[in-house]
JSON list of C-alpha atoms in Angstrom, two decimals:
[
{"chain": "A", "resi": 1, "resn": "MET", "atom": "CA", "xyz": [88.36, 99.46, 102.72]},
{"chain": "A", "resi": 2, "resn": "GLU", "atom": "CA", "xyz": [91.30, 99.03, 99.86]},
{"chain": "A", "resi": 3, "resn": "THR", "atom": "CA", "xyz": [90.42, 98.82, 96.40]},
{"chain": "A", "resi": 4, "resn": "THR", "atom": "CA", "xyz": [91.59, 95.78, 94.29]},
{"chain": "A", "resi": 5, "resn": "SER", "atom": "CA", "xyz": [94.65, 97.84, 92.94]},
{"chain": "A", "resi": 6, "resn": "GLU", "atom": "CA", "xyz": [95.54, 98.84, 96.14]},
{"chain": "A", "resi": 7, "resn": "ARG", "atom": "CA", "xyz": [95.19, 95.45, 97.78]},
{"chain": "A", "resi": 8, "resn": "GLY", "atom": "CA", "xyz": [97.37, 93.93, 95.21]},
{"chain": "A", "resi": 9, "resn": "ALA", "atom": "CA", "xyz": [99.94, 97.11, 95.08]},
{"chain": "A", "resi": 10, "resn": "SER", "atom": "CA", "xyz": [100.13, 95.92, 98.88]},
{"chain": "A", "resi": 11, "resn": "ALA", "atom": "CA", "xyz": [100.79, 91.89, 98.27]},
{"chain": "A", "resi": 12, "resn": "GLU", "atom": "CA", "xyz": [103.59, 93.31, 95.44]},
{"chain": "A", "resi": 13, "resn": "ASP", "atom": "CA", "xyz": [105.51, 95.17, 98.14]},
{"chain": "A", "resi": 14, "resn": "ARG", "atom": "CA", "xyz": [105.22, 92.59, 100.64]},
{"chain": "A", "resi": 15, "resn": "ALA", "atom": "CA", "xyz": [105.86, 89.82, 98.56]},
{"chain": "A", "resi": 16, "resn": "ALA", "atom": "CA", "xyz": [108.98, 91.95, 97.79]},
{"chain": "A", "resi": 17, "resn": "ALA", "atom": "CA", "xyz": [109.75, 92.37, 101.25]},
{"chain": "A", "resi": 18, "resn": "ALA", "atom": "CA", "xyz": [109.64, 88.15, 101.61]},
{"chain": "A", "resi": 19, "resn": "LEU", "atom": "CA", "xyz": [112.03, 87.91, 98.93]},
{"chain": "A", "resi": 20, "resn": "MET", "atom": "CA", "xyz": [114.11, 90.16, 100.08]},
{"chain": "A", "resi": 21, "resn": "ALA", "atom": "CA", "xyz": [114.47, 88.57, 103.83]},
{"chain": "A", "resi": 22, "resn": "ALA", "atom": "CA", "xyz": [115.06, 85.32, 101.80]},
{"chain": "A", "resi": 23, "resn": "GLY", "atom": "CA", "xyz": [118.33, 86.68, 99.92]},
{"chain": "A", "resi": 24, "resn": "TYR", "atom": "CA", "xyz": [116.86, 87.76, 96.40]},
{"chain": "A", "resi": 25, "resn": "SER", "atom": "CA", "xyz": [117.08, 91.19, 94.95]},
{"chain": "A", "resi": 26, "resn": "ILE", "atom": "CA", "xyz": [114.48, 93.24, 93.46]},
{"chain": "A", "resi": 27, "resn": "VAL", "atom": "CA", "xyz": [115.59, 93.90, 89.71]},
{"chain": "A", "resi": 28, "resn": "ALA", "atom": "CA", "xyz": [112.10, 94.77, 88.44]},
{"chain": "A", "resi": 29, "resn": "ARG", "atom": "CA", "xyz": [108.85, 95.52, 89.51]},
{"chain": "A", "resi": 30, "resn": "ASN", "atom": "CA", "xyz": [105.34, 95.18, 87.09]},
{"chain": "A", "resi": 31, "resn": "TRP", "atom": "CA", "xyz": [107.50, 95.71, 83.72]},
{"chain": "A", "resi": 32, "resn": "SER", "atom": "CA", "xyz": [105.39, 95.74, 81.14]},
{"chain": "A", "resi": 33, "resn": "CYS", "atom": "CA", "xyz": [105.08, 95.25, 77.28]},
{"chain": "A", "resi": 34, "resn": "ASP", "atom": "CA", "xyz": [102.84, 94.92, 74.63]},
{"chain": "A", "resi": 35, "resn": "THR", "atom": "CA", "xyz": [102.43, 91.52, 75.47]},
{"chain": "A", "resi": 36, "resn": "GLY", "atom": "CA", "xyz": [101.62, 92.03, 79.49]},
{"chain": "A", "resi": 37, "resn": "GLU", "atom": "CA", "xyz": [103.04, 92.40, 82.90]},
{"chain": "A", "resi": 38, "resn": "LEU", "atom": "CA", "xyz": [105.61, 90.47, 85.12]},
{"chain": "A", "resi": 39, "resn": "ASP", "atom": "CA", "xyz": [104.68, 91.52, 88.78]},
{"chain": "A", "resi": 40, "resn": "LEU", "atom": "CA", "xyz": [108.15, 91.16, 89.96]},
{"chain": "A", "resi": 41, "resn": "VAL", "atom": "CA", "xyz": [111.53, 89.99, 88.71]},
{"chain": "A", "resi": 42, "resn": "ALA", "atom": "CA", "xyz": [113.87, 89.15, 90.89]},
{"chain": "A", "resi": 43, "resn": "ARG", "atom": "CA", "xyz": [117.75, 87.44, 91.33]},
{"chain": "A", "resi": 44, "resn": "GLU", "atom": "CA", "xyz": [118.50, 84.83, 93.70]},
{"chain": "A", "resi": 45, "resn": "ARG", "atom": "CA", "xyz": [122.38, 83.98, 93.08]},
{"chain": "A", "resi": 46, "resn": "ASP", "atom": "CA", "xyz": [122.95, 83.63, 89.28]},
{"chain": "A", "resi": 47, "resn": "VAL", "atom": "CA", "xyz": [119.19, 82.50, 88.82]},
{"chain": "A", "resi": 48, "resn": "LEU", "atom": "CA", "xyz": [116.88, 85.18, 87.40]},
{"chain": "A", "resi": 49, "resn": "VAL", "atom": "CA", "xyz": [113.66, 84.36, 89.05]},
{"chain": "A", "resi": 50, "resn": "PHE", "atom": "CA", "xyz": [109.90, 85.63, 87.17]},
{"chain": "A", "resi": 51, "resn": "VAL", "atom": "CA", "xyz": [107.99, 86.27, 90.20]},
{"chain": "A", "resi": 52, "resn": "GLU", "atom": "CA", "xyz": [104.25, 86.08, 90.06]},
{"chain": "A", "resi": 53, "resn": "VAL", "atom": "CA", "xyz": [102.23, 87.46, 92.99]},
{"chain": "A", "resi": 54, "resn": "ARG", "atom": "CA", "xyz": [98.78, 85.98, 94.12]},
{"chain": "A", "resi": 55, "resn": "SER", "atom": "CA", "xyz": [96.95, 87.15, 96.63]},
{"chain": "A", "resi": 56, "resn": "ARG", "atom": "CA", "xyz": [93.63, 86.42, 98.66]},
{"chain": "A", "resi": 57, "resn": "VAL", "atom": "CA", "xyz": [92.24, 87.66, 102.05]},
{"chain": "A", "resi": 58, "resn": "ASP", "atom": "CA", "xyz": [91.80, 83.93, 103.26]},
{"chain": "A", "resi": 59, "resn": "ASP", "atom": "CA", "xyz": [91.94, 80.11, 102.26]},
{"chain": "A", "resi": 60, "resn": "ALA", "atom": "CA", "xyz": [88.04, 80.10, 101.90]},
{"chain": "A", "resi": 61, "resn": "HIS", "atom": "CA", "xyz": [87.81, 79.76, 98.17]},
{"chain": "A", "resi": 62, "resn": "GLY", "atom": "CA", "xyz": [91.01, 77.74, 97.79]},
{"chain": "A", "resi": 63, "resn": "ARG", "atom": "CA", "xyz": [94.77, 79.23, 98.52]},
{"chain": "A", "resi": 64, "resn": "ALA", "atom": "CA", "xyz": [96.02, 82.29, 96.60]},
{"chain": "A", "resi": 65, "resn": "ALA", "atom": "CA", "xyz": [98.85, 79.65, 94.60]},
{"chain": "A", "resi": 66, "resn": "GLN", "atom": "CA", "xyz": [96.54, 77.22, 93.35]},
{"chain": "A", "resi": 67, "resn": "MET", "atom": "CA", "xyz": [94.94, 80.56, 91.52]},
{"chain": "A", "resi": 68, "resn": "VAL", "atom": "CA", "xyz": [98.45, 80.90, 88.56]},
{"chain": "A", "resi": 69, "resn": "SER", "atom": "CA", "xyz": [96.41, 78.69, 85.81]},
{"chain": "A", "resi": 70, "resn": "VAL", "atom": "CA", "xyz": [97.98, 76.96, 83.28]},
{"chain": "A", "resi": 71, "resn": "GLY", "atom": "CA", "xyz": [96.76, 79.94, 81.02]},
{"chain": "A", "resi": 72, "resn": "LYS", "atom": "CA", "xyz": [98.10, 82.36, 83.44]},
{"chain": "A", "resi": 73, "resn": "GLN", "atom": "CA", "xyz": [101.55, 80.45, 83.34]},
{"chain": "A", "resi": 74, "resn": "LYS", "atom": "CA", "xyz": [102.06, 80.46, 79.45]},
{"chain": "A", "resi": 75, "resn": "LYS", "atom": "CA", "xyz": [101.38, 84.07, 79.40]},
{"chain": "A", "resi": 76, "resn": "VAL", "atom": "CA", "xyz": [103.66, 84.72, 82.10]},
{"chain": "A", "resi": 77, "resn": "THR", "atom": "CA", "xyz": [106.01, 82.73, 80.13]},
{"chain": "A", "resi": 78, "resn": "ARG", "atom": "CA", "xyz": [105.38, 84.61, 77.05]},
{"chain": "A", "resi": 79, "resn": "VAL", "atom": "CA", "xyz": [106.28, 88.08, 78.83]},
{"chain": "A", "resi": 80, "resn": "ALA", "atom": "CA", "xyz": [109.23, 86.43, 80.20]},
{"chain": "A", "resi": 81, "resn": "GLY", "atom": "CA", "xyz": [110.49, 85.47, 76.64]},
{"chain": "A", "resi": 82, "resn": "MET", "atom": "CA", "xyz": [109.83, 89.50, 75.90]},
{"chain": "A", "resi": 83, "resn": "TYR", "atom": "CA", "xyz": [111.95, 90.57, 79.33]},
{"chain": "A", "resi": 84, "resn": "LEU", "atom": "CA", "xyz": [114.79, 88.45, 77.41]},
{"chain": "A", "resi": 85, "resn": "MET", "atom": "CA", "xyz": [115.11, 89.52, 74.22]},
{"chain": "A", "resi": 86, "resn": "LEU", "atom": "CA", "xyz": [114.74, 92.94, 75.20]},
{"chain": "A", "resi": 87, "resn": "GLU", "atom": "CA", "xyz": [116.39, 93.78, 78.42]},
{"chain": "A", "resi": 88, "resn": "ARG", "atom": "CA", "xyz": [119.09, 90.79, 77.54]},
{"chain": "A", "resi": 89, "resn": "PRO", "atom": "CA", "xyz": [120.18, 90.47, 81.07]},
{"chain": "A", "resi": 90, "resn": "ARG", "atom": "CA", "xyz": [123.23, 88.41, 81.77]},
{"chain": "A", "resi": 91, "resn": "PHE", "atom": "CA", "xyz": [121.84, 85.09, 83.39]},
{"chain": "A", "resi": 92, "resn": "GLN", "atom": "CA", "xyz": [122.62, 81.67, 82.28]},
{"chain": "A", "resi": 93, "resn": "GLN", "atom": "CA", "xyz": [119.47, 80.09, 84.17]},
{"chain": "A", "resi": 94, "resn": "ALA", "atom": "CA", "xyz": [115.85, 81.54, 85.22]},
{"chain": "A", "resi": 95, "resn": "ARG", "atom": "CA", "xyz": [112.84, 80.13, 86.76]},
{"chain": "A", "resi": 96, "resn": "PHE", "atom": "CA", "xyz": [109.56, 80.82, 87.56]},
{"chain": "A", "resi": 97, "resn": "ASP", "atom": "CA", "xyz": [108.55, 81.44, 91.50]},
{"chain": "A", "resi": 98, "resn": "VAL", "atom": "CA", "xyz": [105.32, 82.21, 92.90]},
{"chain": "A", "resi": 99, "resn": "VAL", "atom": "CA", "xyz": [104.88, 84.46, 96.36]},
{"chain": "A", "resi": 100, "resn": "ALA", "atom": "CA", "xyz": [101.19, 83.54, 98.02]},
{"chain": "A", "resi": 101, "resn": "VAL", "atom": "CA", "xyz": [99.91, 85.88, 99.86]},
{"chain": "A", "resi": 102, "resn": "THR", "atom": "CA", "xyz": [96.99, 84.91, 101.87]},
{"chain": "A", "resi": 103, "resn": "GLY", "atom": "CA", "xyz": [96.01, 87.46, 104.90]},
{"chain": "A", "resi": 104, "resn": "GLU", "atom": "CA", "xyz": [99.12, 87.87, 107.32]},
{"chain": "A", "resi": 105, "resn": "SER", "atom": "CA", "xyz": [100.62, 84.71, 105.57]},
{"chain": "A", "resi": 106, "resn": "VAL", "atom": "CA", "xyz": [103.51, 85.02, 102.66]},
{"chain": "A", "resi": 107, "resn": "GLU", "atom": "CA", "xyz": [104.69, 81.70, 100.86]},
{"chain": "A", "resi": 108, "resn": "ILE", "atom": "CA", "xyz": [107.45, 81.48, 98.58]},
{"chain": "A", "resi": 109, "resn": "ILE", "atom": "CA", "xyz": [107.15, 78.81, 96.02]},
{"chain": "A", "resi": 110, "resn": "ARG", "atom": "CA", "xyz": [110.07, 78.12, 94.05]},
{"chain": "A", "resi": 111, "resn": "ASP", "atom": "CA", "xyz": [110.42, 76.60, 90.87]},
{"chain": "A", "resi": 112, "resn": "ALA", "atom": "CA", "xyz": [106.66, 77.04, 90.88]},
{"chain": "A", "resi": 113, "resn": "TRP", "atom": "CA", "xyz": [106.37, 75.64, 87.08]},
{"chain": "A", "resi": 114, "resn": "ARG", "atom": "CA", "xyz": [108.93, 75.17, 84.07]},
{"chain": "A", "resi": 115, "resn": "LEU", "atom": "CA", "xyz": [109.02, 75.68, 80.29]}
]
């Protein structure tokens, strides 16, 4: 039986693989600062993408993508701001994607929310 952290790491591995298969490049995994952590930072062409990974065993209690509350969106947005300030990546565009891992399914939701 997997622990919660093992299940989360497995979901992030599957999310990264799905993103790479879709043409993204992974820039960072589990980037953290005092403000919080970003699951994945990726690049799709000339766009920097901050990725929140959500996983569920099944849809019985709601879809994984629905687990990204407005509060969580604000927190990820704040941490992304810190990433931009500290890492100074050279991208003119950025967006927020969610990768929902539900059972064997992996769904990439592009532009899941806006600033």
